[in-house]
mmCIF file with all atom_site columns, N, CA and C in Angstrom:
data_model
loop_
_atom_site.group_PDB
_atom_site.id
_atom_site.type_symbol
_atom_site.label_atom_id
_atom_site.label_alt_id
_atom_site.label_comp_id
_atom_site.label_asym_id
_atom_site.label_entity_id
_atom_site.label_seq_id
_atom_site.pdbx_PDB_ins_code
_atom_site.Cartn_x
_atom_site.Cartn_y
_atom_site.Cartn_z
_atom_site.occupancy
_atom_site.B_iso_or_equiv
_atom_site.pdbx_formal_charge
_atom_site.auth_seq_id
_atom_site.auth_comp_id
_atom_site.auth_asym_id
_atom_site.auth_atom_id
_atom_site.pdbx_PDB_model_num
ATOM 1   N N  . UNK A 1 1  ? 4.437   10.857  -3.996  1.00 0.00 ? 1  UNK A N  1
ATOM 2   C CA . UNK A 1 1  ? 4.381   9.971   -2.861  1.00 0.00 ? 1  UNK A CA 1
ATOM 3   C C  . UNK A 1 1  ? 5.325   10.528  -1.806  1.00 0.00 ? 1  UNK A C  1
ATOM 4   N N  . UNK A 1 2  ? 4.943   10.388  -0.583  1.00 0.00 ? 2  UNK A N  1
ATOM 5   C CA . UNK A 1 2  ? 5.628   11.213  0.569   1.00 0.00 ? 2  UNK A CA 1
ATOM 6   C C  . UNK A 1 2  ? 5.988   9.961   1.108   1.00 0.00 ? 2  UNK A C  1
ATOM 7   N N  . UNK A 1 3  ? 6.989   9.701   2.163   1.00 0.00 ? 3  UNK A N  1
ATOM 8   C CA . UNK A 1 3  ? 7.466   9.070   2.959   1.00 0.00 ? 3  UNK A CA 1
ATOM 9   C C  . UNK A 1 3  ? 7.555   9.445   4.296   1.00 0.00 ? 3  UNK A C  1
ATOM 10  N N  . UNK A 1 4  ? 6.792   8.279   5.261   1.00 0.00 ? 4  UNK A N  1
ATOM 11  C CA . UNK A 1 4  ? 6.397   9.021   6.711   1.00 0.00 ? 4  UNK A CA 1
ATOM 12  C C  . UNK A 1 4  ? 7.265   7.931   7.126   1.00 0.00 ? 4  UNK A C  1
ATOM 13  N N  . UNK A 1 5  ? 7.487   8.346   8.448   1.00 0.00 ? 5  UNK A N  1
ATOM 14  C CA . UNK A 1 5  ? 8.363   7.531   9.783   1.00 0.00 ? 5  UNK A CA 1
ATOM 15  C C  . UNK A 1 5  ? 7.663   7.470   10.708  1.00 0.00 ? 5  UNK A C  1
ATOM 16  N N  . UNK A 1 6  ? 8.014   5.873   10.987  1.00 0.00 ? 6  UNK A N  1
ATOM 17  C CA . UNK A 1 6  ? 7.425   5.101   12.237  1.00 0.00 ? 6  UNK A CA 1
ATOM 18  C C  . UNK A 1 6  ? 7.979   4.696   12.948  1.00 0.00 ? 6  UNK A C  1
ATOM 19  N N  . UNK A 1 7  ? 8.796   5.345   14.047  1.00 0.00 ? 7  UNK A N  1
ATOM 20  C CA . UNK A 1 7  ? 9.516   4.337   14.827  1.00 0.00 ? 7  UNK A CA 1
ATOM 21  C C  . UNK A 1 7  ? 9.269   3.317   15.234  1.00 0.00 ? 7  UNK A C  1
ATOM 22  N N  . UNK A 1 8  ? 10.168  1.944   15.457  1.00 0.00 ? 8  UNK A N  1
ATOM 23  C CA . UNK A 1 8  ? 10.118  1.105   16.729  1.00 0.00 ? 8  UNK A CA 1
ATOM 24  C C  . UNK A 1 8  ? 8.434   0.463   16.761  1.00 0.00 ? 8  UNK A C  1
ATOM 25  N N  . UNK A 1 9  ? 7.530   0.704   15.348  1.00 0.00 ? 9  UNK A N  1
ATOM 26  C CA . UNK A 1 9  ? 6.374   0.168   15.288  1.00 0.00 ? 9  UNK A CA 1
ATOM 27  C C  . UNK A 1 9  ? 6.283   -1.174  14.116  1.00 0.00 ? 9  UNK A C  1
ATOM 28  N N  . UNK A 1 10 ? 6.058   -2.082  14.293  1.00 0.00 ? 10 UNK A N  1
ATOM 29  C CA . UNK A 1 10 ? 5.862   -3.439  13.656  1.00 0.00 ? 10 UNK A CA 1
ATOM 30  C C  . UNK A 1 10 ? 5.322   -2.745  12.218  1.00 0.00 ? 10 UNK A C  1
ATOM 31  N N  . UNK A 1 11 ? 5.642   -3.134  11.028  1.00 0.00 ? 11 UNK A N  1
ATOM 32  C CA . UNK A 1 11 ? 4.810   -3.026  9.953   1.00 0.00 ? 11 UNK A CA 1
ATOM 33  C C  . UNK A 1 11 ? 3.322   -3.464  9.653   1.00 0.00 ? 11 UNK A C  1
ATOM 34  N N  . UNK A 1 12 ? 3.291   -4.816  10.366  1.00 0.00 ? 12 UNK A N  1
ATOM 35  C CA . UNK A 1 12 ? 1.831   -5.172  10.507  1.00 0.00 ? 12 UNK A CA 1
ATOM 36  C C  . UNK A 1 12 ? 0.846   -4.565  11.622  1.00 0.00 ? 12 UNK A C  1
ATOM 37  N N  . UNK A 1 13 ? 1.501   -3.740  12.456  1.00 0.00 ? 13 UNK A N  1
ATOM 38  C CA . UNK A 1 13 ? 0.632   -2.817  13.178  1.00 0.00 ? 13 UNK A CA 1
ATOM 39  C C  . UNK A 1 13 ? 0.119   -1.454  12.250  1.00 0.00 ? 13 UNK A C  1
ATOM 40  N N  . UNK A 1 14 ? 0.715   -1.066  11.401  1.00 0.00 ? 14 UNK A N  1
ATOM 41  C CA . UNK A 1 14 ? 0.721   0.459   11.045  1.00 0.00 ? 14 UNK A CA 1
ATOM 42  C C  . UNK A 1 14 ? -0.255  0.179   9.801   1.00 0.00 ? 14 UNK A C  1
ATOM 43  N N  . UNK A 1 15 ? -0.659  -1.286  9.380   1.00 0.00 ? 15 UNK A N  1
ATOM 44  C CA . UNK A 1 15 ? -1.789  -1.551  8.428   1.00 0.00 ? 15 UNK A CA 1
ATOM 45  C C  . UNK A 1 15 ? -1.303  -1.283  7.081   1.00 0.00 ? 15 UNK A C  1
ATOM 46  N N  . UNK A 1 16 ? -0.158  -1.613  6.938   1.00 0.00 ? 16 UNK A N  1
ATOM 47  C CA . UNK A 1 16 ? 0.882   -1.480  5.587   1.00 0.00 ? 16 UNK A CA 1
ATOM 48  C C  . UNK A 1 16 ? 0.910   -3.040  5.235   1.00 0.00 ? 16 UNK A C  1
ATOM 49  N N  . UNK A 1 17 ? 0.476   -3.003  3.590   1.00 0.00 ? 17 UNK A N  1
ATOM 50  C CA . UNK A 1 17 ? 1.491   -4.294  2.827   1.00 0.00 ? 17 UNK A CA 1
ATOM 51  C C  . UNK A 1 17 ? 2.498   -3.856  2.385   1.00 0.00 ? 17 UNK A C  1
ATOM 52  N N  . UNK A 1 18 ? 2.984   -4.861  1.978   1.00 0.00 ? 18 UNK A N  1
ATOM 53  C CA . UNK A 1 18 ? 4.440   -4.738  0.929   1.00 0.00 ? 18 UNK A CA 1
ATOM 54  C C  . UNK A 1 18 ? 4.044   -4.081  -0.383  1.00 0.00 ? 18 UNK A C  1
ATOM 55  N N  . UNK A 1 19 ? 4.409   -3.668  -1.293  1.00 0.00 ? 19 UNK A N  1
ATOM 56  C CA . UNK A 1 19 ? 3.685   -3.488  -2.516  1.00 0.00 ? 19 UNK A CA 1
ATOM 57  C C  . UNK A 1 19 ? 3.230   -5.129  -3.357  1.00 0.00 ? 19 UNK A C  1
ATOM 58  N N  . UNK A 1 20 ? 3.855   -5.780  -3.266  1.00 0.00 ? 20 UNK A N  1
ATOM 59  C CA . UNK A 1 20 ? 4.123   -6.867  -4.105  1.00 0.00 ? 20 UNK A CA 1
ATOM 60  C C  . UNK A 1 20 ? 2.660   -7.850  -2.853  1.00 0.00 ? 20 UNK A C  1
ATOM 61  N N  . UNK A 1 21 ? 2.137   -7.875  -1.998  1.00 0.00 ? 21 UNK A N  1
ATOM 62  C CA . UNK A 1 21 ? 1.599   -8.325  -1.493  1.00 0.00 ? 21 UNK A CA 1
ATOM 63  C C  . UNK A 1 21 ? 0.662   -7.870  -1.943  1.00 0.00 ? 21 UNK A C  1
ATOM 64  N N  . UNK A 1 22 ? 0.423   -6.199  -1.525  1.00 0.00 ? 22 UNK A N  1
ATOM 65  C CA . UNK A 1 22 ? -1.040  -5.420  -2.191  1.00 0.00 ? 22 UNK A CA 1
ATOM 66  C C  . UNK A 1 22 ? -1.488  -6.084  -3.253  1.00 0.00 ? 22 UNK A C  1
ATOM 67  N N  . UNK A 1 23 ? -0.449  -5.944  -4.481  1.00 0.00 ? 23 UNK A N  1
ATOM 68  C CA . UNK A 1 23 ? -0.897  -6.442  -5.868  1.00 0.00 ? 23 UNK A CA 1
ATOM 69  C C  . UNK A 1 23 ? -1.386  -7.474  -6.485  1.00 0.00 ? 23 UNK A C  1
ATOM 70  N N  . UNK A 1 24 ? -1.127  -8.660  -5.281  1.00 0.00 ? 24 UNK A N  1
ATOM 71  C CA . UNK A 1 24 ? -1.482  -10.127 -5.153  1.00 0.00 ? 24 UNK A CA 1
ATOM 72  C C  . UNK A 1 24 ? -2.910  -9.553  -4.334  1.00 0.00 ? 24 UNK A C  1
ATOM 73  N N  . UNK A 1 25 ? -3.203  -9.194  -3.338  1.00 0.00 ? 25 UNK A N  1
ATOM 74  C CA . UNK A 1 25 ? -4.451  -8.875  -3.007  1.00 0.00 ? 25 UNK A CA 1
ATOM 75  C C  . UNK A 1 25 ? -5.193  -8.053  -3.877  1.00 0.00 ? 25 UNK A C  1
ATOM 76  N N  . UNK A 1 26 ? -4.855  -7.594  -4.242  1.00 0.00 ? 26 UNK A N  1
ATOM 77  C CA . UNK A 1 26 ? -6.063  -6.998  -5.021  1.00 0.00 ? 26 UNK A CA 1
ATOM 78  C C  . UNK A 1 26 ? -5.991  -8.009  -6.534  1.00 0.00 ? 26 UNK A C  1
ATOM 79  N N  . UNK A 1 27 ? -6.043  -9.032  -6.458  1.00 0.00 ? 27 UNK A N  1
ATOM 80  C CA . UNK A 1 27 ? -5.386  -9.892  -7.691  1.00 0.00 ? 27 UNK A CA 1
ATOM 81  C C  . UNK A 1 27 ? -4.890  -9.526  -9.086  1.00 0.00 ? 27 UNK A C  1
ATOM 82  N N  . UNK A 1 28 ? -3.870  -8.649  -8.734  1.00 0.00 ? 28 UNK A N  1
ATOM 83  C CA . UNK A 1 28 ? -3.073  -8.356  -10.129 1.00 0.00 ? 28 UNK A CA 1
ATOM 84  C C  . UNK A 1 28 ? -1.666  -9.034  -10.138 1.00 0.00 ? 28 UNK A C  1
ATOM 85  N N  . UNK A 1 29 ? -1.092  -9.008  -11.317 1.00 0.00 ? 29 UNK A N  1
ATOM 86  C CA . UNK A 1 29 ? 0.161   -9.486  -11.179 1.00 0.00 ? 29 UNK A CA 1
ATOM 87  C C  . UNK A 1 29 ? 1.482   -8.758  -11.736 1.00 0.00 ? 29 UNK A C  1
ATOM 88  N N  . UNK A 1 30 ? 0.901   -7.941  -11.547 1.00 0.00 ? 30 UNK A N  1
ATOM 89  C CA . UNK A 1 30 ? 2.276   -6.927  -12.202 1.00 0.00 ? 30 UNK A CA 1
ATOM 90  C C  . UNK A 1 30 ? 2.054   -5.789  -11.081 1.00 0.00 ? 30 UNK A C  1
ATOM 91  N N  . UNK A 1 31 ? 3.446   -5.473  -10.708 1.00 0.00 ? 31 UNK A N  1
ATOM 92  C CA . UNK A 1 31 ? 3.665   -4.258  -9.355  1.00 0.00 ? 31 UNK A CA 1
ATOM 93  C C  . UNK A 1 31 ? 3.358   -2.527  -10.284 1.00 0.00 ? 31 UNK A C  1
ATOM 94  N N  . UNK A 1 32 ? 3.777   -2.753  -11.379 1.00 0.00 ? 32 UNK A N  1
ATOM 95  C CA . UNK A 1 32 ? 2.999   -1.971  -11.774 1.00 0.00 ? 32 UNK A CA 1
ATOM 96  C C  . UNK A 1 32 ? 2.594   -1.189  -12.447 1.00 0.00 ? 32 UNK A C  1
ATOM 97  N N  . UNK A 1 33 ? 1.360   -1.984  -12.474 1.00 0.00 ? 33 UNK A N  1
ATOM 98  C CA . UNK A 1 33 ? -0.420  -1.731  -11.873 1.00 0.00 ? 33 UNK A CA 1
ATOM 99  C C  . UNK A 1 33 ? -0.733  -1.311  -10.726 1.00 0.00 ? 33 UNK A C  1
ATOM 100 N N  . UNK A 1 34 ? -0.274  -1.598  -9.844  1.00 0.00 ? 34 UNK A N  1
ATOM 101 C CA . UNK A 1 34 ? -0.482  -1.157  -8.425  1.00 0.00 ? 34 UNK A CA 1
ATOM 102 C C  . UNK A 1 34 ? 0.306   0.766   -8.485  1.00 0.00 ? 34 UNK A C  1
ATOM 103 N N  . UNK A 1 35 ? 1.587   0.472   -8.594  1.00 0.00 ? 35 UNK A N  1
ATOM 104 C CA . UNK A 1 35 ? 2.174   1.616   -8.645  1.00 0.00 ? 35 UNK A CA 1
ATOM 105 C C  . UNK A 1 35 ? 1.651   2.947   -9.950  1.00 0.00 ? 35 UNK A C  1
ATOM 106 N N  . UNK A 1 36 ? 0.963   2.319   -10.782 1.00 0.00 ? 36 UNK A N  1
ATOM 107 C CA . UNK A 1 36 ? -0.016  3.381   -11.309 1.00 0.00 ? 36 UNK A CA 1
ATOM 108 C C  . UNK A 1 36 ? -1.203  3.572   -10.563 1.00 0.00 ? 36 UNK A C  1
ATOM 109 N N  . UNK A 1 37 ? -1.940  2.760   -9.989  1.00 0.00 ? 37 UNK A N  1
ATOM 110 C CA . UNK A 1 37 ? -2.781  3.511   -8.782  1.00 0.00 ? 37 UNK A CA 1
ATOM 111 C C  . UNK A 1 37 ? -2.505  4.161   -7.565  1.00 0.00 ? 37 UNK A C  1
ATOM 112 N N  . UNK A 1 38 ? -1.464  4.159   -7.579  1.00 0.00 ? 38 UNK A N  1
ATOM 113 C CA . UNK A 1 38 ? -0.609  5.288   -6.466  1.00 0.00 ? 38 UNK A CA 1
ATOM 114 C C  . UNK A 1 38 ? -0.481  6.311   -7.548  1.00 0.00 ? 38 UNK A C  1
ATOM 115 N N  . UNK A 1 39 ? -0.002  6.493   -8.385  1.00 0.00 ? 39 UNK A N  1
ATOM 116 C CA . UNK A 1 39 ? 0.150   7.211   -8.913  1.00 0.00 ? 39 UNK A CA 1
ATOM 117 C C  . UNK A 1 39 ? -1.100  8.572   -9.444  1.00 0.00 ? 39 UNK A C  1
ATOM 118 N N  . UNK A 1 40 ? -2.268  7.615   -9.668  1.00 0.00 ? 40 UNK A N  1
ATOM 119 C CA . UNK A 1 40 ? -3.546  8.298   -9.787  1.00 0.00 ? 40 UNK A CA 1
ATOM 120 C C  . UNK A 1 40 ? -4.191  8.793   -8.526  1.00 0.00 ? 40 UNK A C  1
ATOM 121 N N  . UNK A 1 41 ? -3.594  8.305   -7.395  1.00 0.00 ? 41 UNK A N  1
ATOM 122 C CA . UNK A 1 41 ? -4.269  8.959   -6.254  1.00 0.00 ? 41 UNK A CA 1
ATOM 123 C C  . UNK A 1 41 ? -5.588  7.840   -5.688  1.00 0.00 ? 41 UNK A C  1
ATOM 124 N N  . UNK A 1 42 ? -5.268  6.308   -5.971  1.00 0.00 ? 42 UNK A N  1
ATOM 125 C CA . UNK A 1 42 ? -6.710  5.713   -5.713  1.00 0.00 ? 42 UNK A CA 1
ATOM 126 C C  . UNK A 1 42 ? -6.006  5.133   -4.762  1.00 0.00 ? 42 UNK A C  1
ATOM 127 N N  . UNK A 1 43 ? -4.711  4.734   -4.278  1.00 0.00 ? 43 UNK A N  1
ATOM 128 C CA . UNK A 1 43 ? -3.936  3.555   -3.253  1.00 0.00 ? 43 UNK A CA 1
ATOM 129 C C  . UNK A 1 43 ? -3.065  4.990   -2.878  1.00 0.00 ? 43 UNK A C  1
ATOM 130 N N  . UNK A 1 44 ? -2.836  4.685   -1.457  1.00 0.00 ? 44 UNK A N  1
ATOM 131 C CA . UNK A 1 44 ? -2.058  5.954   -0.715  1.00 0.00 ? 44 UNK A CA 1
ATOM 132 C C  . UNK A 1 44 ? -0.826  5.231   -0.715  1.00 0.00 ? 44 UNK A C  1
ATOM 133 N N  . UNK A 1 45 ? 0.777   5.242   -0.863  1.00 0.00 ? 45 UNK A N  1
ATOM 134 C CA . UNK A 1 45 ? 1.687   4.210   -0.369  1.00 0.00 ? 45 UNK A CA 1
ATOM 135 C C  . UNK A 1 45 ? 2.614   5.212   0.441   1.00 0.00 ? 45 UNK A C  1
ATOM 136 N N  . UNK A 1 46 ? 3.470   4.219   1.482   1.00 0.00 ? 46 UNK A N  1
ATOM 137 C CA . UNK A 1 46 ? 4.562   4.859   1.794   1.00 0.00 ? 46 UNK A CA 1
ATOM 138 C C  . UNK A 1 46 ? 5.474   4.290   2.053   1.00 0.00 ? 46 UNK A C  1
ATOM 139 N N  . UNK A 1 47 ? 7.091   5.156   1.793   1.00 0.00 ? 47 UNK A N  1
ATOM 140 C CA . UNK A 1 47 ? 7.898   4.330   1.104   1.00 0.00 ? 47 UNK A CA 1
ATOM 141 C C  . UNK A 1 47 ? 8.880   4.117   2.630   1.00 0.00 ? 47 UNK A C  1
ATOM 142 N N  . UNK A 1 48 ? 9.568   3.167   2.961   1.00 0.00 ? 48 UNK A N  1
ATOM 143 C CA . UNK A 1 48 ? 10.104  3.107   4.357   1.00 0.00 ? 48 UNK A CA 1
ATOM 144 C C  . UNK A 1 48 ? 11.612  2.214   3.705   1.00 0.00 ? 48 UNK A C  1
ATOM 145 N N  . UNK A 1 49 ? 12.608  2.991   3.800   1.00 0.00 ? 49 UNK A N  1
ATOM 146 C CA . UNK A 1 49 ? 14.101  3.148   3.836   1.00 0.00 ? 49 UNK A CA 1
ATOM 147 C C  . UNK A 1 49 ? 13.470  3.001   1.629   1.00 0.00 ? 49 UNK A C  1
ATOM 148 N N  . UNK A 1 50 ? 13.872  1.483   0.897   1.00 0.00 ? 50 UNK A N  1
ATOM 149 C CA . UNK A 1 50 ? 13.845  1.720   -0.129  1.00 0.00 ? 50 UNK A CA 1
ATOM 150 C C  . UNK A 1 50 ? 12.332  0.623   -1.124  1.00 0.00 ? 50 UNK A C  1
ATOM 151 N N  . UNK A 1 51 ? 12.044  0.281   0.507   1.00 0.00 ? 51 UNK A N  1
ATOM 152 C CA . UNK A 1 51 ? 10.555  -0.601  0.246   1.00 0.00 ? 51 UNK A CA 1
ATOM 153 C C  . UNK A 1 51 ? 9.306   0.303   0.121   1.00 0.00 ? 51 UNK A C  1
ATOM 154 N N  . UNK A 1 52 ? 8.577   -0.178  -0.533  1.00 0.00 ? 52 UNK A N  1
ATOM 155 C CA . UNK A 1 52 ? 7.321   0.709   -0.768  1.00 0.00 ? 52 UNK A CA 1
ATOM 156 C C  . UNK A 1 52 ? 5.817   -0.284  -0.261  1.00 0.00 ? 52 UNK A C  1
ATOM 157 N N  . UNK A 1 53 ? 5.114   0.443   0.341   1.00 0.00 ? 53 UNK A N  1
ATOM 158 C CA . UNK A 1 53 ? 4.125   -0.678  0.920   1.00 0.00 ? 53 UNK A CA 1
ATOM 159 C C  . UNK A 1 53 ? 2.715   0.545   1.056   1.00 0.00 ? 53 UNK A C  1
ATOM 160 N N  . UNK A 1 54 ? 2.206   0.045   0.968   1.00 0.00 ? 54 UNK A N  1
ATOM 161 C CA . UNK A 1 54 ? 0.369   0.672   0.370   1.00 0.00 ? 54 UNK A CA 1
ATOM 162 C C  . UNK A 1 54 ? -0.014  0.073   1.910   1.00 0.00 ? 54 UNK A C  1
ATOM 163 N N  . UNK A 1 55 ? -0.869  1.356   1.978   1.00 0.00 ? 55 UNK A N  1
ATOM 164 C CA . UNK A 1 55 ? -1.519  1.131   3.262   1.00 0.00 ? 55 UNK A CA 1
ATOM 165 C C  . UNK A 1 55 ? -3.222  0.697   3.270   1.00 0.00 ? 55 UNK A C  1
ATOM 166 N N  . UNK A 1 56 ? -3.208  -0.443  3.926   1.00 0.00 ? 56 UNK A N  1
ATOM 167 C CA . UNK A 1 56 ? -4.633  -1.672  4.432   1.00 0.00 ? 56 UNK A CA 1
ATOM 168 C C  . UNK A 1 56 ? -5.891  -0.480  4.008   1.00 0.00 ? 56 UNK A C  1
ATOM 169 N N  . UNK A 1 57 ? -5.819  0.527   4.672   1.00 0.00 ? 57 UNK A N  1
ATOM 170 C CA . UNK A 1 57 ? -7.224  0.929   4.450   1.00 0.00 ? 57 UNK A CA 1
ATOM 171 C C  . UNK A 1 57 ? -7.221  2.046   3.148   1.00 0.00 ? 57 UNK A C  1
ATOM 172 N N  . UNK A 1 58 ? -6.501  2.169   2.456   1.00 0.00 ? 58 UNK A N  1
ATOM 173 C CA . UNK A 1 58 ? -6.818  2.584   1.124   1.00 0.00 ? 58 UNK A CA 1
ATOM 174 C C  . UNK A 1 58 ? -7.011  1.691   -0.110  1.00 0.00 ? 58 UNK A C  1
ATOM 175 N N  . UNK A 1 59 ? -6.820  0.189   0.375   1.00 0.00 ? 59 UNK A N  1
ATOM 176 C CA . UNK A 1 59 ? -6.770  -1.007  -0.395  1.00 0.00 ? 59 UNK A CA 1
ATOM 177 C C  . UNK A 1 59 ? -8.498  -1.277  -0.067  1.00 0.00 ? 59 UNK A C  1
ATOM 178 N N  . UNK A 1 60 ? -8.848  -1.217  0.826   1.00 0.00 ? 60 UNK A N  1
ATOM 179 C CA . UNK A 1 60 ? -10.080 -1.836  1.775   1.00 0.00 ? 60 UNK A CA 1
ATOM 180 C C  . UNK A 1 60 ? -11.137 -0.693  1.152   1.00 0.00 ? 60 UNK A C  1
ATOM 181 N N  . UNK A 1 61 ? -10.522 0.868   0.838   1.00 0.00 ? 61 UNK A N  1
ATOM 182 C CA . UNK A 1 61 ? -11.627 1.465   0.298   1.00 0.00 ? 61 UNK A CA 1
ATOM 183 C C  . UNK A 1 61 ? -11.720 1.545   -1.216  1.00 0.00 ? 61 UNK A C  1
ATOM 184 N N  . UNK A 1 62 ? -10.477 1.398   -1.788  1.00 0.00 ? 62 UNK A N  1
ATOM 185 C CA . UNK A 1 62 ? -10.408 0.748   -3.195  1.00 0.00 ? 62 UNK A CA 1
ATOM 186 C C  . UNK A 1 62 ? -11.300 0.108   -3.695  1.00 0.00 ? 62 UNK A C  1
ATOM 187 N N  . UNK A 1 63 ? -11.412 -0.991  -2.825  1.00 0.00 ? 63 UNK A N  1
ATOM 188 C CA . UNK A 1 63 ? -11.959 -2.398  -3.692  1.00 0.00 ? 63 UNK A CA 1
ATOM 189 C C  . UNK A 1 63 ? -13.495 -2.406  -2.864  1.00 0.00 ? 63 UNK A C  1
ATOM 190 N N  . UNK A 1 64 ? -14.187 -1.258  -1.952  1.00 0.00 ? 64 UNK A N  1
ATOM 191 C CA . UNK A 1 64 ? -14.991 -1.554  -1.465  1.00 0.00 ? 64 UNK A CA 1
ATOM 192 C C  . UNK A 1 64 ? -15.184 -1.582  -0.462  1.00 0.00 ? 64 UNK A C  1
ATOM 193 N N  . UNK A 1 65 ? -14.796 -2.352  0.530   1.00 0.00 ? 65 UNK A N  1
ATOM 194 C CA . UNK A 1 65 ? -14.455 -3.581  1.687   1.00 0.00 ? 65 UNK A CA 1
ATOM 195 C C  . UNK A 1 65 ? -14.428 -2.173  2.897   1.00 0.00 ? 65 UNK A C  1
ATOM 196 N N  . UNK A 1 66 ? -15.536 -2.773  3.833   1.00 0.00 ? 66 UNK A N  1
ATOM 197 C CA . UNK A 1 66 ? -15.747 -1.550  4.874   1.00 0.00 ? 66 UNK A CA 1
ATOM 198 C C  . UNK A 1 66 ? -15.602 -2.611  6.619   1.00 0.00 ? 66 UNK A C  1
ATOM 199 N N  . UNK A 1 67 ? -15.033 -1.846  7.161   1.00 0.00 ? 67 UNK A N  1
ATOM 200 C CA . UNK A 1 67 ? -15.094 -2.390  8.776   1.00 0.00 ? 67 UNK A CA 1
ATOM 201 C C  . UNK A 1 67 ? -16.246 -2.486  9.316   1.00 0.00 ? 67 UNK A C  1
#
């Protein structure tokens, strides 16, 4: 997992959950589960100072779900 920088940009602009949000959306309940699908390469995450948050459209192609 790589860690990118965003300045001075809102988290809910850049289409990032929290991890712990993702995992509730995609209805699981353990973080991880989630963090083994980062791990396999199916959820992209990135980690910002020591939070980790999965980004909207690798969740959206995960589970399906198209714009």
């Amino acid at each position: 997992m790589h860690a990118e920088y965003f300045p001075n940009e809102p988290i809910s602009q850049r289409g990032l959950l929290p991890l712990r949000a993702a995992t509730t959306w995609l209805g699981l309940s353990d973080t991880r589960v989630t963090m083994r699908l980062v791990r396999d390469g199916k959820l992209k995450a990135i980690k910002i100072g020591r939070r980790i948050f999965i980004t909207t459209q690798s969740l959206e192609k995960f589970v399906g779900v198209s714009k």
